[in-house]
PDB file of C-alpha atoms in Angstrom:
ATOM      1  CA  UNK A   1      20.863 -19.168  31.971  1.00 78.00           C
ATOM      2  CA  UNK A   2      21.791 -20.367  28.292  1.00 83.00           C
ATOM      3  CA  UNK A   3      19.629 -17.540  27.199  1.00 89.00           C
ATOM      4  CA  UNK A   4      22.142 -15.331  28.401  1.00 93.00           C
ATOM      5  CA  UNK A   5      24.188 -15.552  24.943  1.00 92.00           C
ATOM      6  CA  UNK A   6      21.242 -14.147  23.019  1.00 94.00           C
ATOM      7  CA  UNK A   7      21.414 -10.627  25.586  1.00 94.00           C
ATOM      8  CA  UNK A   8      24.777 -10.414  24.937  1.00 95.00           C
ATOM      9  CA  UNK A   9      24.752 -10.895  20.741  1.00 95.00           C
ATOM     10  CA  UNK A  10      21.882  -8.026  21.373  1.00 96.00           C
ATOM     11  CA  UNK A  11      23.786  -6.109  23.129  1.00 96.00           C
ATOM     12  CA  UNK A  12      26.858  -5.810  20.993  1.00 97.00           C
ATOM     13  CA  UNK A  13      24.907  -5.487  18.076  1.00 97.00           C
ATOM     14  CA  UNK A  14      23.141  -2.127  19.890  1.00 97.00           C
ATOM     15  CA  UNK A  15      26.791  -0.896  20.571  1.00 98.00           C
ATOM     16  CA  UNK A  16      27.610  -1.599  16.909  1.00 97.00           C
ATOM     17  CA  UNK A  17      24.775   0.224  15.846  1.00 96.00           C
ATOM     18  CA  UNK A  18      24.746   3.381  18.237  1.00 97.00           C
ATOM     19  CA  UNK A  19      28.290   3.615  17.192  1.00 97.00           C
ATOM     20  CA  UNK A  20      27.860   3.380  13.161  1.00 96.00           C
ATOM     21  CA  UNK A  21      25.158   6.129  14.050  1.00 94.00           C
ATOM     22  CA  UNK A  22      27.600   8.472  16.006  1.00 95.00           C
ATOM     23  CA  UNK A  23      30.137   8.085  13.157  1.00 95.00           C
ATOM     24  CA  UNK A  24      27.869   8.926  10.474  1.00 90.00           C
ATOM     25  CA  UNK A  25      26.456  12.355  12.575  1.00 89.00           C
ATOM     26  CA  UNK A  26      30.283  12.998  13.556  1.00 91.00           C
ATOM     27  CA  UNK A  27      32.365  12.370   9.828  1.00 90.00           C
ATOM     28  CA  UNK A  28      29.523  12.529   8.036  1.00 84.00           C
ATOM     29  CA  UNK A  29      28.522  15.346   5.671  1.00 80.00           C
ATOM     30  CA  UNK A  30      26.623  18.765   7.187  1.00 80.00           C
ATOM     31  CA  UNK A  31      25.277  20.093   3.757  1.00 81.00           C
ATOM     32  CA  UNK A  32      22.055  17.977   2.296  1.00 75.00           C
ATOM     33  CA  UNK A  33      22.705  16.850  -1.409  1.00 74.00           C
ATOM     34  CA  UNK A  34      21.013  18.462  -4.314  1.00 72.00           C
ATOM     35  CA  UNK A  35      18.951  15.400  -5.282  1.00 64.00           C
ATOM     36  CA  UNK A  36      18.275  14.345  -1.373  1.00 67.00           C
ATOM     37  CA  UNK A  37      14.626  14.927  -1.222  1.00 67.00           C
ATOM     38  CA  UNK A  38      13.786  14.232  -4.639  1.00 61.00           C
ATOM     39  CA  UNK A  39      11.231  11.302  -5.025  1.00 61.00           C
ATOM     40  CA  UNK A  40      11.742   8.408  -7.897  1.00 61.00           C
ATOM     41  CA  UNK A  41      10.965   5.294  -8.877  1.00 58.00           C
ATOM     42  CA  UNK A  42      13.215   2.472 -10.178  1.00 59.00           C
ATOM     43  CA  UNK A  43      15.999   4.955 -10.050  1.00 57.00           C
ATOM     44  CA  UNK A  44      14.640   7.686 -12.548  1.00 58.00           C
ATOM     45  CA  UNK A  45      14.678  10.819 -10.476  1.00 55.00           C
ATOM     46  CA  UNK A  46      12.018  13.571 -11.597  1.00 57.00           C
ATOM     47  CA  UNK A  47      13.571  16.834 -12.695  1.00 59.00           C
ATOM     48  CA  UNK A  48      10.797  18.653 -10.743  1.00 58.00           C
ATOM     49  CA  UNK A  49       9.952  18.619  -7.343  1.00 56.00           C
ATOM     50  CA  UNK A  50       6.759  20.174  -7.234  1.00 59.00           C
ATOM     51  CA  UNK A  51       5.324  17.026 -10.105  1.00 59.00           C
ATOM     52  CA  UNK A  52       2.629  14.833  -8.775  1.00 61.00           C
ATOM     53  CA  UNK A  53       2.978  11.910 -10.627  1.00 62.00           C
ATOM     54  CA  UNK A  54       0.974   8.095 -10.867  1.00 64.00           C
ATOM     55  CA  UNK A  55       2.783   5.394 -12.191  1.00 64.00           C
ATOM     56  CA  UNK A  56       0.614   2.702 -13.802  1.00 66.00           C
ATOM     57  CA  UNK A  57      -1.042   0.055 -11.780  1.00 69.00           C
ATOM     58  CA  UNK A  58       0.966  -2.600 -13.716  1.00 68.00           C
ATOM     59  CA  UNK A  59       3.776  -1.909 -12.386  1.00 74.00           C
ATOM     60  CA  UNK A  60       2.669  -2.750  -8.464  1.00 77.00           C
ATOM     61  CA  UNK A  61      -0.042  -5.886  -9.827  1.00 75.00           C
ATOM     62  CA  UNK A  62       3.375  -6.795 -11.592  1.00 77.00           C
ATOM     63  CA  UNK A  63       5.428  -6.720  -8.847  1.00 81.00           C
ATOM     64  CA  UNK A  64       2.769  -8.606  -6.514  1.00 81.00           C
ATOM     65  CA  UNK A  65       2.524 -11.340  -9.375  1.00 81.00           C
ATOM     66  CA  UNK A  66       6.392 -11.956  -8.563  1.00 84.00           C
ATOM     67  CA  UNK A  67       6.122 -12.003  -5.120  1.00 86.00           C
ATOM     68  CA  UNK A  68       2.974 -14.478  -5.580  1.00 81.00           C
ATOM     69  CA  UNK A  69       4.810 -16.876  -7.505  1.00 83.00           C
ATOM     70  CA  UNK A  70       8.172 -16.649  -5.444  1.00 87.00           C
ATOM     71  CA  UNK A  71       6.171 -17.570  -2.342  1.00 84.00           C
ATOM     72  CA  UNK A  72       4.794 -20.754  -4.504  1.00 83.00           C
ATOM     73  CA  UNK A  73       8.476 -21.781  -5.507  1.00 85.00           C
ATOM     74  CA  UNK A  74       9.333 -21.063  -1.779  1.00 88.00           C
ATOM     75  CA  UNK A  75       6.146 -23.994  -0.537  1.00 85.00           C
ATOM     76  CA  UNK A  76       6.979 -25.958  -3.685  1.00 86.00           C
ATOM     77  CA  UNK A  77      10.501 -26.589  -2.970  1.00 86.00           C
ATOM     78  CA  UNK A  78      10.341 -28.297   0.865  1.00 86.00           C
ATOM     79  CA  UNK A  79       7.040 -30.043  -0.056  1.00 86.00           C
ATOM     80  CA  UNK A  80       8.882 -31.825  -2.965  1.00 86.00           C
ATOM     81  CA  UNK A  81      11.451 -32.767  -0.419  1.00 88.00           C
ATOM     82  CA  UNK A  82       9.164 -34.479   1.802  1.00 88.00           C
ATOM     83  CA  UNK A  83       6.156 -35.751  -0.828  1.00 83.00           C
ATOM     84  CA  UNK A  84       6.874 -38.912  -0.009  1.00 86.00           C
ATOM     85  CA  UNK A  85       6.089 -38.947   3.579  1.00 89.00           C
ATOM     86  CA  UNK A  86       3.093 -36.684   3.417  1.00 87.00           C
ATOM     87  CA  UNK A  87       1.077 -39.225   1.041  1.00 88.00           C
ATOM     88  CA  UNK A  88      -2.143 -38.402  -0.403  1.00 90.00           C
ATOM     89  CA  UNK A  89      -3.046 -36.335   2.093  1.00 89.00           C
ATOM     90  CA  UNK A  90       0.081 -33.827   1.150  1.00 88.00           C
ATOM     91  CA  UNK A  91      -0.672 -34.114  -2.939  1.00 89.00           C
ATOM     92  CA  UNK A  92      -4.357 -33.185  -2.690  1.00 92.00           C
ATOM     93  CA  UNK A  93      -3.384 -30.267  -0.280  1.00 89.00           C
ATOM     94  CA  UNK A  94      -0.708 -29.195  -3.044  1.00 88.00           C
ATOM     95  CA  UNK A  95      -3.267 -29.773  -5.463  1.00 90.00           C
ATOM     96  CA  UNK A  96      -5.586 -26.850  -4.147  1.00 93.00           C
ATOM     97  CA  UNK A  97      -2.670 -24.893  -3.453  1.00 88.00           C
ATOM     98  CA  UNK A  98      -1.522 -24.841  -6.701  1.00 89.00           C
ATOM     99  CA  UNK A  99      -5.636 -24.369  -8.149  1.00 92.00           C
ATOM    100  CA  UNK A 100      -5.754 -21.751  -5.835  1.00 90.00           C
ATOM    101  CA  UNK A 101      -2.498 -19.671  -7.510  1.00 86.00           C
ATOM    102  CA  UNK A 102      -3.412 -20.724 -10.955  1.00 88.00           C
ATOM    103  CA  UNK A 103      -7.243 -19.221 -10.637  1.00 90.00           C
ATOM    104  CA  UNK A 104      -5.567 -16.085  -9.624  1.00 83.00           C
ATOM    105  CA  UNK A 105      -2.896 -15.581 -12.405  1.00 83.00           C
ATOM    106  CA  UNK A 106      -5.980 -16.223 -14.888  1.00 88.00           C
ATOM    107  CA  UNK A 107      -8.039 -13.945 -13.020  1.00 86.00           C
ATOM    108  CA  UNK A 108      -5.062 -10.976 -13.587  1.00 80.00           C
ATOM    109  CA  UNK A 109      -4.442 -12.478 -16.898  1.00 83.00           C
ATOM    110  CA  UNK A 110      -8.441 -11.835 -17.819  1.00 87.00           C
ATOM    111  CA  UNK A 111      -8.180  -8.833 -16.010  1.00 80.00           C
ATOM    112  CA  UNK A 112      -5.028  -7.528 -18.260  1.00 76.00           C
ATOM    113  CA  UNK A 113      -2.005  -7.058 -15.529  1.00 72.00           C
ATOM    114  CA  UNK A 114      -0.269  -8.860 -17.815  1.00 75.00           C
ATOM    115  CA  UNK A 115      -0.544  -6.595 -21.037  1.00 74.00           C
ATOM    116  CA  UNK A 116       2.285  -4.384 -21.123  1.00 68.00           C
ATOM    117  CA  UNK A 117       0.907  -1.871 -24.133  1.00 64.00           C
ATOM    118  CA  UNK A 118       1.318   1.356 -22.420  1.00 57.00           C
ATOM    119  CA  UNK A 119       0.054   4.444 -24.796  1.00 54.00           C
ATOM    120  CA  UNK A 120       2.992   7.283 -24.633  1.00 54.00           C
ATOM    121  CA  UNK A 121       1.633  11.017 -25.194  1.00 52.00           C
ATOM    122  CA  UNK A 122       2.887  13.412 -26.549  1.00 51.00           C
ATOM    123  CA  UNK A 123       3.483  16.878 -25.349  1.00 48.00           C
TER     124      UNK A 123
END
C-alpha cells in the first residue's frame, strides 16, 4: 500500500508527457526545417547532404578518456569520505584502482590519443 505513491507520480508524469506530445503535434510546426535532417558534429552542420564523412578517432578515445577519469573522481570522492573506516583493506583496494586507471592513460598516452597534431589538406 505505500507503494501506491510511486503509481501515482508515474502516472501524472505519463499524462504530462502524452500531453506535451499532443501540444507539440497540435501548435507545433507542419513544414520540416531546411537544416532538419542534416547530420553534424559538435554543432558544425555539413553544407552537403550527400558527404560521407569520418571524424578522427581522437575525438571519441578523447571523449572516453573524460568519461574514464570522471568516473575515478566520482569513486574517489565517497571513498575519501569514508577512508577511515575502510582501513587497509579500503587503501590497497584504491591502490589497484587507481594502478588500474593510470596503466590505461599510459597505455593511450603510448598509443598517441593524446597528440592533438592533426595534418589539414588542402584542396
Amino acid at each position: 500500500m505505500e507503494y501506491v505513491w510511486i503509481l501515482v507520480f508515474a502516472g501524472i508524469l505519463l499524462v504530462i508527457g502524452l500531453v506535451m506530445i499532443s501540444l507539440n503535434a497540435l501548435l507545433g510546426p507542419r513544414e520540416p526545417q531546411i537544416y532538419e535532417d542534416y547530420p553534424y558534429e559538435c554543432g558544425v552542420p555539413l553544407y552537403d547532404k550527400d558527404a560521407q564523412t569520418t571524424f578522427h578517432q581522437g575525438y571519441y578515445l578523447l571523449g572516453l578518456l573524460l568519461l574514464l577519469f570522471d568516473i575515478e573522481a566520482a569513486f574517489l570522492f565517497p571513498w575519501s569520505v569514508v577512508y577511515r573506516y575502510l582501513g587497509v583493506f579500503g587503501f590497497i583496494e584504491m591502490f589497484i584502482f587507481i594502478f588500474i586507471l593510470t596503466y590505461g592513460l599510459l597505455y593511450a598516452w603510448k598509443k598517441g590519443a593524446l597528440d592533438w597534431q592533426f595534418e589539414i589538406e588542402e584542396v
